[in-house]
């Protein structure tokens, strides 16, 4: 359930740029989308940005497949 979209774009861009060279652009887009989806479920800005570990767990729980290198970040 979306609560606050304040940090969605920043979260998406940050996760994408921080990971695209390491895991490739397609996996980084999936990771960034998942991170932004998580961010909108929490009110506020900085406190809504999830950790990488939380995003990876979110993806695993939902069957979102990332490049194998993403799991070892």
PDB file of C-alpha atoms in Angstrom:
ATOM      1  CA  UNK A   1       0.000   0.000   0.000  1.00  0.00           C
ATOM      2  CA  UNK A   2       1.503   3.350  -1.032  1.00  0.00           C
ATOM      3  CA  UNK A   3       1.720   5.816   1.843  1.00  0.00           C
ATOM      4  CA  UNK A   4       4.157   8.529   0.713  1.00  0.00           C
ATOM      5  CA  UNK A   5       5.883   8.900  -2.651  1.00  0.00           C
ATOM      6  CA  UNK A   6       8.362  11.562  -1.495  1.00  0.00           C
ATOM      7  CA  UNK A   7      11.545   9.472  -1.809  1.00  0.00           C
ATOM      8  CA  UNK A   8      10.530   7.087  -4.587  1.00  0.00           C
ATOM      9  CA  UNK A   9      12.483   8.764  -7.385  1.00  0.00           C
ATOM     10  CA  UNK A  10      15.594   9.360  -5.308  1.00  0.00           C
ATOM     11  CA  UNK A  11      15.531   5.779  -4.063  1.00  0.00           C
ATOM     12  CA  UNK A  12      15.115   4.416  -7.583  1.00  0.00           C
ATOM     13  CA  UNK A  13      17.931   6.511  -9.025  1.00  0.00           C
ATOM     14  CA  UNK A  14      20.265   5.842  -6.115  1.00  0.00           C
ATOM     15  CA  UNK A  15      19.809   2.078  -6.248  1.00  0.00           C
ATOM     16  CA  UNK A  16      20.119   2.029 -10.030  1.00  0.00           C
ATOM     17  CA  UNK A  17      23.277   4.114 -10.229  1.00  0.00           C
ATOM     18  CA  UNK A  18      24.922   2.396  -7.274  1.00  0.00           C
ATOM     19  CA  UNK A  19      24.440  -1.056  -8.796  1.00  0.00           C
ATOM     20  CA  UNK A  20      24.305  -0.868 -12.594  1.00  0.00           C
ATOM     21  CA  UNK A  21      28.042  -1.360 -13.191  1.00  0.00           C
ATOM     22  CA  UNK A  22      28.230  -4.170 -10.660  1.00  0.00           C
ATOM     23  CA  UNK A  23      25.177  -6.239 -11.692  1.00  0.00           C
ATOM     24  CA  UNK A  24      24.292  -4.863 -15.122  1.00  0.00           C
ATOM     25  CA  UNK A  25      21.567  -2.427 -16.158  1.00  0.00           C
ATOM     26  CA  UNK A  26      18.667  -4.898 -16.356  1.00  0.00           C
ATOM     27  CA  UNK A  27      19.209  -6.348 -12.887  1.00  0.00           C
ATOM     28  CA  UNK A  28      19.871  -2.851 -11.524  1.00  0.00           C
ATOM     29  CA  UNK A  29      16.539  -1.655 -12.935  1.00  0.00           C
ATOM     30  CA  UNK A  30      14.733  -4.516 -11.191  1.00  0.00           C
ATOM     31  CA  UNK A  31      16.564  -3.814  -7.938  1.00  0.00           C
ATOM     32  CA  UNK A  32      15.851  -0.072  -8.163  1.00  0.00           C
ATOM     33  CA  UNK A  33      12.182  -0.682  -8.915  1.00  0.00           C
ATOM     34  CA  UNK A  34      11.868  -2.963  -5.906  1.00  0.00           C
ATOM     35  CA  UNK A  35      13.614  -0.412  -3.686  1.00  0.00           C
ATOM     36  CA  UNK A  36      11.299   2.369  -4.851  1.00  0.00           C
ATOM     37  CA  UNK A  37       8.266   0.131  -4.327  1.00  0.00           C
ATOM     38  CA  UNK A  38       9.394  -0.426  -0.754  1.00  0.00           C
ATOM     39  CA  UNK A  39      10.124   3.272  -0.184  1.00  0.00           C
ATOM     40  CA  UNK A  40       6.560   4.369  -0.927  1.00  0.00           C
ATOM     41  CA  UNK A  41       5.205   2.140   1.841  1.00  0.00           C
ATOM     42  CA  UNK A  42       6.834   4.267   4.575  1.00  0.00           C
ATOM     43  CA  UNK A  43       5.999   7.880   5.431  1.00  0.00           C
ATOM     44  CA  UNK A  44       8.844  10.360   5.176  1.00  0.00           C
ATOM     45  CA  UNK A  45      11.911  10.643   3.013  1.00  0.00           C
ATOM     46  CA  UNK A  46      15.252   9.420   4.383  1.00  0.00           C
ATOM     47  CA  UNK A  47      13.698   6.896   6.744  1.00  0.00           C
ATOM     48  CA  UNK A  48      11.782   5.288   3.876  1.00  0.00           C
ATOM     49  CA  UNK A  49      14.882   4.316   1.880  1.00  0.00           C
ATOM     50  CA  UNK A  50      15.394   0.575   2.383  1.00  0.00           C
ATOM     51  CA  UNK A  51      18.693  -1.189   2.915  1.00  0.00           C
ATOM     52  CA  UNK A  52      20.131  -3.355   0.174  1.00  0.00           C
ATOM     53  CA  UNK A  53      19.601  -6.432   2.342  1.00  0.00           C
ATOM     54  CA  UNK A  54      15.921  -5.552   2.767  1.00  0.00           C
ATOM     55  CA  UNK A  55      15.485  -5.058  -0.982  1.00  0.00           C
ATOM     56  CA  UNK A  56      17.165  -8.368  -1.778  1.00  0.00           C
ATOM     57  CA  UNK A  57      14.870 -10.131   0.702  1.00  0.00           C
ATOM     58  CA  UNK A  58      11.853  -8.329  -0.823  1.00  0.00           C
ATOM     59  CA  UNK A  59      12.899  -9.620  -4.250  1.00  0.00           C
ATOM     60  CA  UNK A  60      13.467 -13.163  -2.997  1.00  0.00           C
ATOM     61  CA  UNK A  61      10.074 -13.252  -1.290  1.00  0.00           C
ATOM     62  CA  UNK A  62       8.340 -12.195  -4.492  1.00  0.00           C
ATOM     63  CA  UNK A  63      10.321 -14.338  -6.905  1.00  0.00           C
ATOM     64  CA  UNK A  64      11.972 -11.359  -8.585  1.00  0.00           C
ATOM     65  CA  UNK A  65      15.062 -12.816 -10.217  1.00  0.00           C
ATOM     66  CA  UNK A  66      18.213 -10.740 -10.237  1.00  0.00           C
ATOM     67  CA  UNK A  67      21.626 -11.480 -11.652  1.00  0.00           C
ATOM     68  CA  UNK A  68      23.471 -13.879  -9.291  1.00  0.00           C
ATOM     69  CA  UNK A  69      26.020 -11.170  -8.481  1.00  0.00           C
ATOM     70  CA  UNK A  70      23.276  -9.019  -6.943  1.00  0.00           C
ATOM     71  CA  UNK A  71      22.807 -11.452  -4.097  1.00  0.00           C
ATOM     72  CA  UNK A  72      26.440 -11.140  -2.996  1.00  0.00           C
ATOM     73  CA  UNK A  73      26.603  -7.330  -2.949  1.00  0.00           C
TER      74      UNK A  73
END
